[in-house]
PDB file of C-alpha atoms in Angstrom:
ATOM      1  CA  ALA A   1      -0.035  -0.026  -0.201  1.00 51.00           C
ATOM      2  CA  ALA A   2       2.705   2.077   1.012  1.00 51.00           C
ATOM      3  CA  ARG A   3       4.606   1.897  -2.449  1.00 57.00           C
ATOM      4  CA  ALA A   4       1.493   2.084  -4.405  1.00 55.00           C
ATOM      5  CA  SER A   5       0.649   5.724  -2.426  1.00 56.00           C
ATOM      6  CA  SER A   6       4.398   6.369  -3.367  1.00 65.00           C
ATOM      7  CA  SER A   7       3.702   5.836  -7.192  1.00 67.00           C
ATOM      8  CA  MET A   8       0.549   7.510  -7.134  1.00 62.00           C
ATOM      9  CA  GLY A   9       1.949  10.330  -5.670  1.00 66.00           C
ATOM     10  CA  ARG A  10       4.779  10.566  -8.307  1.00 72.00           C
ATOM     11  CA  ALA A  11       2.665  10.181 -11.077  1.00 70.00           C
ATOM     12  CA  ALA A  12       0.106  13.167  -9.607  1.00 70.00           C
ATOM     13  CA  GLY A  13       3.504  15.424  -9.006  1.00 67.00           C
ATOM     14  CA  GLN A  14       4.454  14.635 -12.767  1.00 69.00           C
ATOM     15  CA  VAL A  15       1.088  15.195 -13.838  1.00 65.00           C
ATOM     16  CA  ALA A  16       1.163  18.743 -11.753  1.00 62.00           C
ATOM     17  CA  ALA A  17       4.443  19.918 -13.891  1.00 59.00           C
ATOM     18  CA  GLY A  18       2.803  19.416 -17.342  1.00 59.00           C
ATOM     19  CA  ASP A  19       3.484  15.537 -18.494  1.00 64.00           C
ATOM     20  CA  TRP A  20      -0.119  14.738 -19.263  1.00 62.00           C
ATOM     21  CA  GLU A  21       1.072  10.930 -20.681  1.00 70.00           C
ATOM     22  CA  THR A  22       1.616   9.756 -16.880  1.00 74.00           C
ATOM     23  CA  ARG A  23       0.171   6.882 -16.355  1.00 75.00           C
ATOM     24  CA  VAL A  24       0.192   4.362 -13.109  1.00 72.00           C
ATOM     25  CA  ASP A  25       0.844   1.151 -13.582  1.00 73.00           C
ATOM     26  CA  ILE A  26      -1.378  -0.344 -10.078  1.00 64.00           C
ATOM     27  CA  ARG A  27      -3.322  -3.010 -11.421  1.00 67.00           C
ATOM     28  CA  THR A  28      -5.154  -4.474  -8.018  1.00 69.00           C
ATOM     29  CA  ARG A  29      -8.817  -5.187  -7.275  1.00 70.00           C
ATOM     30  CA  ASP A  30      -8.869  -2.802  -4.353  1.00 71.00           C
ATOM     31  CA  GLU A  31      -9.639   0.645  -3.382  1.00 71.00           C
ATOM     32  CA  VAL A  32      -6.064   1.582  -4.837  1.00 69.00           C
ATOM     33  CA  GLY A  33      -6.407  -0.329  -7.848  1.00 72.00           C
ATOM     34  CA  GLU A  34      -9.687   1.452  -8.464  1.00 76.00           C
ATOM     35  CA  LEU A  35      -8.028   4.713  -7.715  1.00 77.00           C
ATOM     36  CA  ALA A  36      -5.091   3.780 -10.050  1.00 76.00           C
ATOM     37  CA  ARG A  37      -7.726   3.208 -13.036  1.00 78.00           C
ATOM     38  CA  SER A  38      -9.668   6.637 -12.118  1.00 81.00           C
ATOM     39  CA  PHE A  39      -6.374   8.381 -12.269  1.00 77.00           C
ATOM     40  CA  ASN A  40      -5.146   7.086 -15.343  1.00 78.00           C
ATOM     41  CA  ASN A  41      -8.855   7.699 -17.110  1.00 81.00           C
ATOM     42  CA  MET A  42      -8.139  11.160 -15.850  1.00 80.00           C
ATOM     43  CA  THR A  43      -4.923  11.882 -17.328  1.00 80.00           C
ATOM     44  CA  ARG A  44      -5.858  10.227 -20.208  1.00 77.00           C
ATOM     45  CA  GLN A  45      -8.967  12.798 -20.620  1.00 79.00           C
ATOM     46  CA  LEU A  46      -6.625  15.821 -20.004  1.00 77.00           C
ATOM     47  CA  GLY A  47      -4.485  14.903 -22.605  1.00 73.00           C
ATOM     48  CA  GLU A  48      -7.742  14.461 -24.977  1.00 74.00           C
ATOM     49  CA  GLN A  49      -8.835  17.922 -23.972  1.00 75.00           C
ATOM     50  CA  ARG A  50      -5.459  19.503 -24.565  1.00 70.00           C
ATOM     51  CA  ASP A  51      -4.988  18.339 -27.911  1.00 68.00           C
ATOM     52  CA  ARG A  52      -8.299  19.609 -28.580  1.00 73.00           C
ATOM     53  CA  LEU A  53      -7.958  22.677 -27.407  1.00 72.00           C
ATOM     54  CA  VAL A  54      -4.271  23.057 -29.333  1.00 62.00           C
ATOM     55  CA  GLN A  55      -6.436  22.160 -32.299  1.00 65.00           C
ATOM     56  CA  THR A  56      -9.169  24.498 -31.691  1.00 69.00           C
ATOM     57  CA  GLU A  57      -6.607  27.718 -31.077  1.00 63.00           C
ATOM     58  CA  ARG A  58      -4.631  26.566 -34.254  1.00 60.00           C
ATOM     59  CA  VAL A  59      -7.905  26.859 -36.313  1.00 64.00           C
ATOM     60  CA  ALA A  60      -8.718  30.142 -34.471  1.00 66.00           C
ATOM     61  CA  ALA A  61      -5.068  31.644 -34.829  1.00 62.00           C
ATOM     62  CA  TRP A  62      -5.207  30.690 -39.129  1.00 63.00           C
ATOM     63  CA  ARG A  63      -8.614  31.899 -39.315  1.00 69.00           C
ATOM     64  CA  GLU A  64      -7.497  35.317 -37.270  1.00 65.00           C
ATOM     65  CA  LEU A  65      -4.570  35.223 -39.651  1.00 66.00           C
ATOM     66  CA  ALA A  66      -6.549  34.550 -43.103  1.00 69.00           C
ATOM     67  CA  ARG A  67      -8.886  37.735 -42.037  1.00 71.00           C
ATOM     68  CA  ARG A  68      -6.540  40.083 -41.368  1.00 68.00           C
ATOM     69  CA  LEU A  69      -4.323  39.418 -44.137  1.00 71.00           C
ATOM     70  CA  ALA A  70      -7.503  39.746 -46.232  1.00 74.00           C
ATOM     71  CA  HIS A  71      -8.622  43.069 -45.060  1.00 71.00           C
ATOM     72  CA  GLU A  72      -4.887  44.727 -45.129  1.00 72.00           C
ATOM     73  CA  LEU A  73      -4.663  43.411 -48.983  1.00 76.00           C
ATOM     74  CA  LYS A  74      -8.130  44.791 -49.744  1.00 76.00           C
ATOM     75  CA  ASN A  75      -7.241  48.369 -49.129  1.00 76.00           C
ATOM     76  CA  PRO A  76      -4.391  48.666 -51.848  1.00 79.00           C
ATOM     77  CA  LEU A  77      -6.233  46.178 -54.302  1.00 83.00           C
ATOM     78  CA  PHE A  78      -9.648  48.487 -54.562  1.00 83.00           C
ATOM     79  CA  PRO A  79      -7.683  51.399 -55.390  1.00 85.00           C
ATOM     80  CA  LEU A  80      -5.706  49.298 -58.449  1.00 87.00           C
ATOM     81  CA  GLN A  81      -8.468  47.557 -59.902  1.00 87.00           C
ATOM     82  CA  ILE A  82     -10.278  51.408 -60.211  1.00 89.00           C
ATOM     83  CA  THR A  83      -6.904  52.905 -61.517  1.00 89.00           C
ATOM     84  CA  VAL A  84      -6.296  50.240 -64.262  1.00 90.00           C
ATOM     85  CA  GLU A  85     -10.352  50.669 -65.514  1.00 90.00           C
ATOM     86  CA  ASN A  86      -9.433  54.279 -65.885  1.00 88.00           C
ATOM     87  CA  MET A  87      -6.583  53.495 -67.976  1.00 88.00           C
ATOM     88  CA  VAL A  88      -8.304  50.948 -70.052  1.00 89.00           C
ATOM     89  CA  ARG A  89     -11.001  53.731 -70.594  1.00 89.00           C
ATOM     90  CA  ALA A  90      -8.621  56.420 -70.932  1.00 89.00           C
ATOM     91  CA  ARG A  91      -7.054  54.419 -74.071  1.00 86.00           C
ATOM     92  CA  ARG A  92     -10.074  55.538 -76.540  1.00 86.00           C
ATOM     93  CA  LEU A  93      -9.036  59.464 -75.322  1.00 88.00           C
ATOM     94  CA  PRO A  94      -6.907  61.764 -77.546  1.00 90.00           C
ATOM     95  CA  ARG A  95      -3.186  60.973 -77.050  1.00 88.00           C
ATOM     96  CA  LYS A  96      -2.526  64.072 -74.898  1.00 88.00           C
ATOM     97  CA  GLU A  97      -5.418  63.498 -72.522  1.00 90.00           C
ATOM     98  CA  PHE A  98      -4.752  59.740 -72.422  1.00 89.00           C
ATOM     99  CA  ASP A  99      -0.857  60.973 -71.501  1.00 90.00           C
ATOM    100  CA  GLU A 100      -1.945  62.817 -68.529  1.00 90.00           C
ATOM    101  CA  VAL A 101      -4.341  59.464 -67.343  1.00 89.00           C
ATOM    102  CA  PHE A 102      -1.251  57.376 -67.327  1.00 90.00           C
ATOM    103  CA  THR A 103       0.896  58.949 -66.144  1.00 91.00           C
ATOM    104  CA  GLU A 104      -1.466  59.826 -62.899  1.00 90.00           C
ATOM    105  CA  SER A 105      -2.452  56.208 -63.156  1.00 90.00           C
ATOM    106  CA  ALA A 106       1.044  54.771 -63.187  1.00 91.00           C
ATOM    107  CA  THR A 107       2.230  56.956 -59.639  1.00 90.00           C
ATOM    108  CA  THR A 108      -1.052  55.688 -58.174  1.00 89.00           C
ATOM    109  CA  LEU A 109      -0.424  52.365 -59.230  1.00 90.00           C
ATOM    110  CA  GLN A 110       3.580  52.425 -57.982  1.00 90.00           C
ATOM    111  CA  MET A 111       2.242  53.751 -54.845  1.00 88.00           C
ATOM    112  CA  GLU A 112      -0.189  51.159 -54.041  1.00 86.00           C
ATOM    113  CA  ILE A 113       1.926  48.283 -55.313  1.00 89.00           C
ATOM    114  CA  ALA A 114       4.619  49.762 -52.337  1.00 86.00           C
ATOM    115  CA  ASN A 115       2.097  49.639 -49.953  1.00 82.00           C
ATOM    116  CA  LEU A 116       1.382  45.958 -51.159  1.00 84.00           C
ATOM    117  CA  LYS A 117       4.933  45.030 -50.616  1.00 83.00           C
ATOM    118  CA  THR A 118       5.120  47.042 -47.217  1.00 78.00           C
ATOM    119  CA  ILE A 119       2.137  44.966 -46.028  1.00 75.00           C
ATOM    120  CA  ILE A 120       3.889  41.394 -47.192  1.00 77.00           C
ATOM    121  CA  GLY A 121       6.750  42.553 -45.568  1.00 73.00           C
ATOM    122  CA  ARG A 122       5.329  43.256 -42.043  1.00 66.00           C
ATOM    123  CA  PHE A 123       3.457  39.682 -42.144  1.00 69.00           C
ATOM    124  CA  SER A 124       6.949  38.374 -43.266  1.00 69.00           C
ATOM    125  CA  ASP A 125       8.968  39.773 -40.586  1.00 63.00           C
ATOM    126  CA  PHE A 126       6.580  38.416 -37.831  1.00 61.00           C
ATOM    127  CA  SER A 127       6.847  34.504 -39.438  1.00 61.00           C
ATOM    128  CA  LYS A 128      10.463  35.305 -39.365  1.00 60.00           C
ATOM    129  CA  MET A 129      10.950  36.607 -35.750  1.00 65.00           C
ATOM    130  CA  PRO A 130      14.947  35.577 -35.165  1.00 68.00           C
ATOM    131  CA  LYS A 131      15.573  33.390 -31.759  1.00 75.00           C
ATOM    132  CA  PRO A 132      16.914  35.763 -28.761  1.00 79.00           C
ATOM    133  CA  GLN A 133      21.139  35.285 -29.070  1.00 86.00           C
ATOM    134  CA  ALA A 134      21.325  35.646 -25.295  1.00 88.00           C
ATOM    135  CA  ILE A 135      24.106  37.276 -23.619  1.00 92.00           C
ATOM    136  CA  GLU A 136      24.349  38.005 -19.928  1.00 94.00           C
ATOM    137  CA  MET A 137      23.213  41.506 -19.803  1.00 95.00           C
ATOM    138  CA  ASP A 138      21.913  44.185 -16.812  1.00 96.00           C
ATOM    139  CA  ALA A 139      18.040  44.690 -17.802  1.00 96.00           C
ATOM    140  CA  ARG A 140      18.427  48.266 -16.644  1.00 96.00           C
ATOM    141  CA  GLU A 141      20.740  49.181 -19.815  1.00 96.00           C
ATOM    142  CA  SER A 142      17.461  47.999 -22.006  1.00 95.00           C
ATOM    143  CA  VAL A 143      15.241  50.000 -20.059  1.00 96.00           C
ATOM    144  CA  ARG A 144      17.645  53.415 -19.993  1.00 96.00           C
ATOM    145  CA  ARG A 145      18.245  52.835 -23.609  1.00 94.00           C
ATOM    146  CA  VAL A 146      14.709  53.405 -24.382  1.00 94.00           C
ATOM    147  CA  VAL A 147      14.030  56.350 -22.451  1.00 95.00           C
ATOM    148  CA  LYS A 148      17.082  58.287 -23.806  1.00 94.00           C
ATOM    149  CA  LEU A 149      16.021  57.079 -27.515  1.00 93.00           C
ATOM    150  CA  TYR A 150      12.417  58.480 -27.362  1.00 93.00           C
ATOM    151  CA  SER A 151      12.656  61.258 -24.677  1.00 93.00           C
ATOM    152  CA  PRO A 152      13.241  63.885 -27.462  1.00 92.00           C
ATOM    153  CA  ALA A 153       9.639  62.772 -29.515  1.00 92.00           C
ATOM    154  CA  LEU A 154       8.322  62.740 -26.187  1.00 93.00           C
ATOM    155  CA  GLU A 155       9.088  65.979 -25.189  1.00 93.00           C
ATOM    156  CA  GLU A 156       7.869  67.205 -28.515  1.00 92.00           C
ATOM    157  CA  LYS A 157       4.292  65.494 -27.950  1.00 92.00           C
ATOM    158  CA  HIS A 158       3.902  67.087 -24.425  1.00 94.00           C
ATOM    159  CA  ILE A 159       4.387  63.632 -22.471  1.00 94.00           C
ATOM    160  CA  GLN A 160       6.458  63.850 -19.459  1.00 95.00           C
ATOM    161  CA  VAL A 161       8.565  61.117 -18.745  1.00 95.00           C
ATOM    162  CA  GLY A 162       8.915  59.427 -14.859  1.00 95.00           C
ATOM    163  CA  THR A 163      11.541  57.122 -14.386  1.00 95.00           C
ATOM    164  CA  SER A 164      12.390  54.445 -11.444  1.00 96.00           C
ATOM    165  CA  ILE A 165      15.504  52.503 -12.010  1.00 96.00           C
ATOM    166  CA  ALA A 166      16.923  50.018  -9.410  1.00 95.00           C
ATOM    167  CA  SER A 167      20.324  50.965  -7.780  1.00 94.00           C
ATOM    168  CA  GLU A 168      21.540  47.372  -8.161  1.00 94.00           C
ATOM    169  CA  PRO A 169      22.394  45.486 -11.430  1.00 94.00           C
ATOM    170  CA  LEU A 170      19.698  43.316 -12.658  1.00 96.00           C
ATOM    171  CA  PRO A 171      21.369  40.313 -14.683  1.00 95.00           C
ATOM    172  CA  ILE A 172      19.612  39.022 -17.008  1.00 95.00           C
ATOM    173  CA  LEU A 173      20.233  36.334 -19.813  1.00 93.00           C
ATOM    174  CA  GLY A 174      19.200  38.412 -23.082  1.00 93.00           C
ATOM    175  CA  ASP A 175      19.316  39.696 -26.352  1.00 92.00           C
ATOM    176  CA  SER A 176      19.619  43.561 -25.935  1.00 92.00           C
ATOM    177  CA  GLU A 177      18.246  44.204 -29.669  1.00 90.00           C
ATOM    178  CA  LEU A 178      14.809  42.031 -29.449  1.00 90.00           C
ATOM    179  CA  LEU A 179      14.170  43.583 -26.034  1.00 93.00           C
ATOM    180  CA  HIS A 180      14.785  46.960 -27.043  1.00 92.00           C
ATOM    181  CA  ARG A 181      12.606  46.464 -30.124  1.00 88.00           C
ATOM    182  CA  ALA A 182       9.799  45.209 -27.838  1.00 90.00           C
ATOM    183  CA  LEU A 183      10.337  47.887 -25.562  1.00 93.00           C
ATOM    184  CA  SER A 184      10.392  50.556 -27.946  1.00 92.00           C
ATOM    185  CA  ASN A 185       6.878  48.800 -29.212  1.00 88.00           C
ATOM    186  CA  LEU A 186       5.496  49.616 -25.883  1.00 92.00           C
ATOM    187  CA  VAL A 187       6.540  53.217 -25.383  1.00 93.00           C
ATOM    188  CA  LEU A 188       5.135  54.152 -28.995  1.00 90.00           C
ATOM    189  CA  ASN A 189       2.177  52.373 -28.175  1.00 87.00           C
ATOM    190  CA  ALA A 190       2.314  54.981 -25.223  1.00 91.00           C
ATOM    191  CA  MET A 191       2.720  57.460 -27.227  1.00 91.00           C
ATOM    192  CA  ASP A 192      -0.314  56.678 -29.753  1.00 88.00           C
ATOM    193  CA  ALA A 193      -2.749  56.631 -26.721  1.00 88.00           C
ATOM    194  CA  MET A 194      -1.599  60.072 -25.440  1.00 92.00           C
ATOM    195  CA  PRO A 195      -2.060  62.007 -28.633  1.00 90.00           C
ATOM    196  CA  LYS A 196      -3.186  65.343 -26.175  1.00 91.00           C
ATOM    197  CA  GLY A 197      -0.325  64.847 -24.165  1.00 93.00           C
ATOM    198  CA  GLY A 198      -0.085  63.078 -20.524  1.00 94.00           C
ATOM    199  CA  THR A 199       2.916  61.236 -18.560  1.00 95.00           C
ATOM    200  CA  LEU A 200       4.820  57.861 -19.416  1.00 96.00           C
ATOM    201  CA  THR A 201       6.107  56.263 -16.502  1.00 96.00           C
ATOM    202  CA  VAL A 202       8.880  53.261 -16.945  1.00 96.00           C
ATOM    203  CA  SER A 203      10.328  51.696 -13.845  1.00 96.00           C
ATOM    204  CA  ILE A 204      12.608  48.600 -13.683  1.00 97.00           C
ATOM    205  CA  ALA A 205      12.998  46.841 -10.009  1.00 96.00           C
ATOM    206  CA  ARG A 206      13.783  43.443  -8.723  1.00 95.00           C
ATOM    207  CA  ALA A 207      10.873  41.367  -7.967  1.00 92.00           C
ATOM    208  CA  GLY A 208      11.653  38.179  -5.919  1.00 90.00           C
ATOM    209  CA  GLU A 209      13.936  35.878  -8.954  1.00 90.00           C
ATOM    210  CA  MET A 210      12.603  38.343 -11.652  1.00 93.00           C
ATOM    211  CA  ALA A 211      13.473  41.714 -12.929  1.00 95.00           C
ATOM    212  CA  ARG A 212      10.262  43.397 -13.197  1.00 96.00           C
ATOM    213  CA  ILE A 213       9.618  46.319 -16.184  1.00 97.00           C
ATOM    214  CA  ALA A 214       6.225  48.593 -15.876  1.00 96.00           C
ATOM    215  CA  ILE A 215       5.686  51.201 -18.287  1.00 95.00           C
ATOM    216  CA  ALA A 216       2.284  53.031 -18.057  1.00 94.00           C
ATOM    217  CA  ASP A 217       0.456  55.925 -19.871  1.00 94.00           C
ATOM    218  CA  THR A 218      -2.359  57.904 -18.610  1.00 93.00           C
ATOM    219  CA  GLY A 219      -4.191  57.517 -21.871  1.00 89.00           C
ATOM    220  CA  GLU A 220      -7.281  56.430 -22.401  1.00 84.00           C
ATOM    221  CA  GLY A 221      -6.985  52.605 -21.410  1.00 85.00           C
ATOM    222  CA  MET A 222      -8.843  49.945 -23.149  1.00 82.00           C
ATOM    223  CA  THR A 223     -12.054  47.833 -23.430  1.00 76.00           C
ATOM    224  CA  PRO A 224     -12.227  44.471 -21.635  1.00 76.00           C
ATOM    225  CA  GLU A 225     -12.613  43.367 -25.152  1.00 72.00           C
ATOM    226  CA  GLU A 226      -9.180  45.012 -26.252  1.00 74.00           C
ATOM    227  CA  ARG A 227      -7.775  43.718 -23.668  1.00 71.00           C
ATOM    228  CA  GLU A 228      -8.582  40.490 -23.961  1.00 69.00           C
ATOM    229  CA  ARG A 229      -7.346  40.312 -27.725  1.00 66.00           C
ATOM    230  CA  LEU A 230      -4.474  42.782 -27.479  1.00 71.00           C
ATOM    231  CA  PHE A 231      -1.538  40.282 -27.713  1.00 68.00           C
ATOM    232  CA  THR A 232      -3.428  38.410 -31.162  1.00 61.00           C
ATOM    233  CA  PRO A 233      -1.500  38.347 -33.798  1.00 55.00           C
ATOM    234  CA  TYR A 234      -3.410  41.046 -36.813  1.00 50.00           C
ATOM    235  CA  TYR A 235      -5.523  42.439 -34.280  1.00 48.00           C
ATOM    236  CA  THR A 236      -5.695  46.183 -33.957  1.00 53.00           C
ATOM    237  CA  THR A 237      -7.995  48.876 -33.136  1.00 50.00           C
ATOM    238  CA  LYS A 238      -5.331  51.403 -35.340  1.00 51.00           C
ATOM    239  CA  GLN A 239      -7.023  52.670 -38.737  1.00 40.00           C
ATOM    240  CA  HIS A 240      -3.490  51.784 -40.398  1.00 40.00           C
ATOM    241  CA  GLY A 241      -1.840  49.428 -38.166  1.00 42.00           C
ATOM    242  CA  THR A 242      -0.873  45.651 -38.919  1.00 41.00           C
ATOM    243  CA  GLY A 243      -1.656  44.827 -35.277  1.00 48.00           C
ATOM    244  CA  LEU A 244       2.377  42.984 -34.821  1.00 56.00           C
ATOM    245  CA  GLY A 245       3.656  45.413 -32.706  1.00 64.00           C
ATOM    246  CA  LEU A 246       2.044  43.743 -29.270  1.00 79.00           C
ATOM    247  CA  ALA A 247       2.242  40.168 -30.740  1.00 75.00           C
ATOM    248  CA  ILE A 248       5.920  40.972 -31.418  1.00 78.00           C
ATOM    249  CA  VAL A 249       6.610  42.223 -27.818  1.00 84.00           C
ATOM    250  CA  GLN A 250       4.591  38.885 -26.510  1.00 83.00           C
ATOM    251  CA  ALA A 251       6.991  36.617 -28.640  1.00 82.00           C
ATOM    252  CA  VAL A 252      10.034  38.252 -27.208  1.00 86.00           C
ATOM    253  CA  ILE A 253       9.173  37.920 -23.682  1.00 88.00           C
ATOM    254  CA  ALA A 254       8.266  34.315 -24.006  1.00 86.00           C
ATOM    255  CA  ASP A 255      11.366  33.498 -26.140  1.00 86.00           C
ATOM    256  CA  HIS A 256      13.136  35.308 -23.411  1.00 90.00           C
ATOM    257  CA  ASN A 257      11.585  32.918 -20.628  1.00 88.00           C
ATOM    258  CA  GLY A 258       9.328  35.954 -19.398  1.00 90.00           C
ATOM    259  CA  THR A 259       6.030  37.028 -18.546  1.00 90.00           C
ATOM    260  CA  ILE A 260       3.480  40.239 -19.977  1.00 89.00           C
ATOM    261  CA  ALA A 261       0.747  41.522 -18.714  1.00 88.00           C
ATOM    262  CA  VAL A 262      -1.418  44.373 -18.841  1.00 88.00           C
ATOM    263  CA  GLU A 263      -3.357  46.624 -16.995  1.00 87.00           C
ATOM    264  CA  SER A 264      -5.944  48.781 -18.405  1.00 83.00           C
ATOM    265  CA  ALA A 265      -9.652  50.509 -17.819  1.00 75.00           C
ATOM    266  CA  GLU A 266     -11.176  52.717 -19.841  1.00 73.00           C
ATOM    267  CA  GLY A 267     -10.231  56.464 -19.452  1.00 75.00           C
ATOM    268  CA  GLY A 268      -7.859  54.865 -16.261  1.00 81.00           C
ATOM    269  CA  GLY A 269      -4.664  54.726 -18.917  1.00 89.00           C
ATOM    270  CA  THR A 270      -2.791  51.485 -19.615  1.00 91.00           C
ATOM    271  CA  ARG A 271       0.222  49.570 -17.851  1.00 92.00           C
ATOM    272  CA  PHE A 272       2.595  46.874 -19.150  1.00 93.00           C
ATOM    273  CA  LEU A 273       4.595  44.447 -16.464  1.00 94.00           C
ATOM    274  CA  ILE A 274       7.202  42.636 -18.278  1.00 95.00           C
ATOM    275  CA  GLY A 275       9.021  39.904 -16.053  1.00 94.00           C
ATOM    276  CA  LEU A 276      12.537  38.102 -17.113  1.00 94.00           C
ATOM    277  CA  PRO A 277      14.484  35.834 -14.946  1.00 93.00           C
ATOM    278  CA  LEU A 278      17.264  37.072 -13.404  1.00 94.00           C
ATOM    279  CA  ILE A 279      20.442  34.991 -12.978  1.00 89.00           C
ATOM    280  CA  GLU A 280      23.290  35.174 -10.814  1.00 81.00           C
ATOM    281  CA  GLU A 281      25.906  37.831 -11.666  1.00 68.00           C
ATOM    282  CA  LYS A 282      29.184  36.086 -12.690  1.00 60.00           C
ATOM    283  CA  THR A 283      31.885  37.945 -10.445  1.00 49.00           C
ATOM    284  CA  LYS A 284      34.333  39.412 -12.404  1.00 46.00           C
ATOM    285  CA  PRO A 285      38.129  38.194 -12.203  1.00 46.00           C
TER     286      PRO A 285
END
């Protein structure tokens, strides 16, 4: 009985750690055996539910991708179609008038084709997000760098900046360029949220075994629906956005084994909270 109890305990621990393929090999006909059969049945059902959930999420992601790509491509395709139709009709006009229409139409076609290339390039960039080239670094430097870079633009938009940076080093394994890209996206989002000015607060501090970065604005905030779909690729509330910015942020933080969360309410501003795992700083010789 003690051995069976120990086996069940180990199996429960493995399931709790995420190994849903765990089974216990107890074939007695007593209560322990019945418990083992129930346990195995439970883990099997959990595995099946997990597989169904993964499939459902994949289908939803592909549908969202198709919907967003169709929406983005439709905008430049319509003027392309109208322009070509105008050129066909203009072919019947006298040479001088046709030349004028042709020149104007050619300019429009070039602009919209360039727009198409930009859209496709953005989607392609997201699909080819590089894996971090992680080295030991001080997470505080990423915060200092992004604040320094955007300070002139923030001042121009009448946005005040408040910073709070830990006095002690916060060593992490990170890719400084990817982290800079992620933090830049959050600062740019904050700027967009405060078109009439406001306050941007950026802080970094130790929180247990994590370096916690907070970026907060005093903008309009978000609805519960916007907050829920915030990190969905290709979802955006901006008229000319692709919805990739925050999806990229989440991808970068996840690749650094970190976490990201958002706190926001309509009219109450927005705060992003990033957690990056700290490492033991190497002592210099």
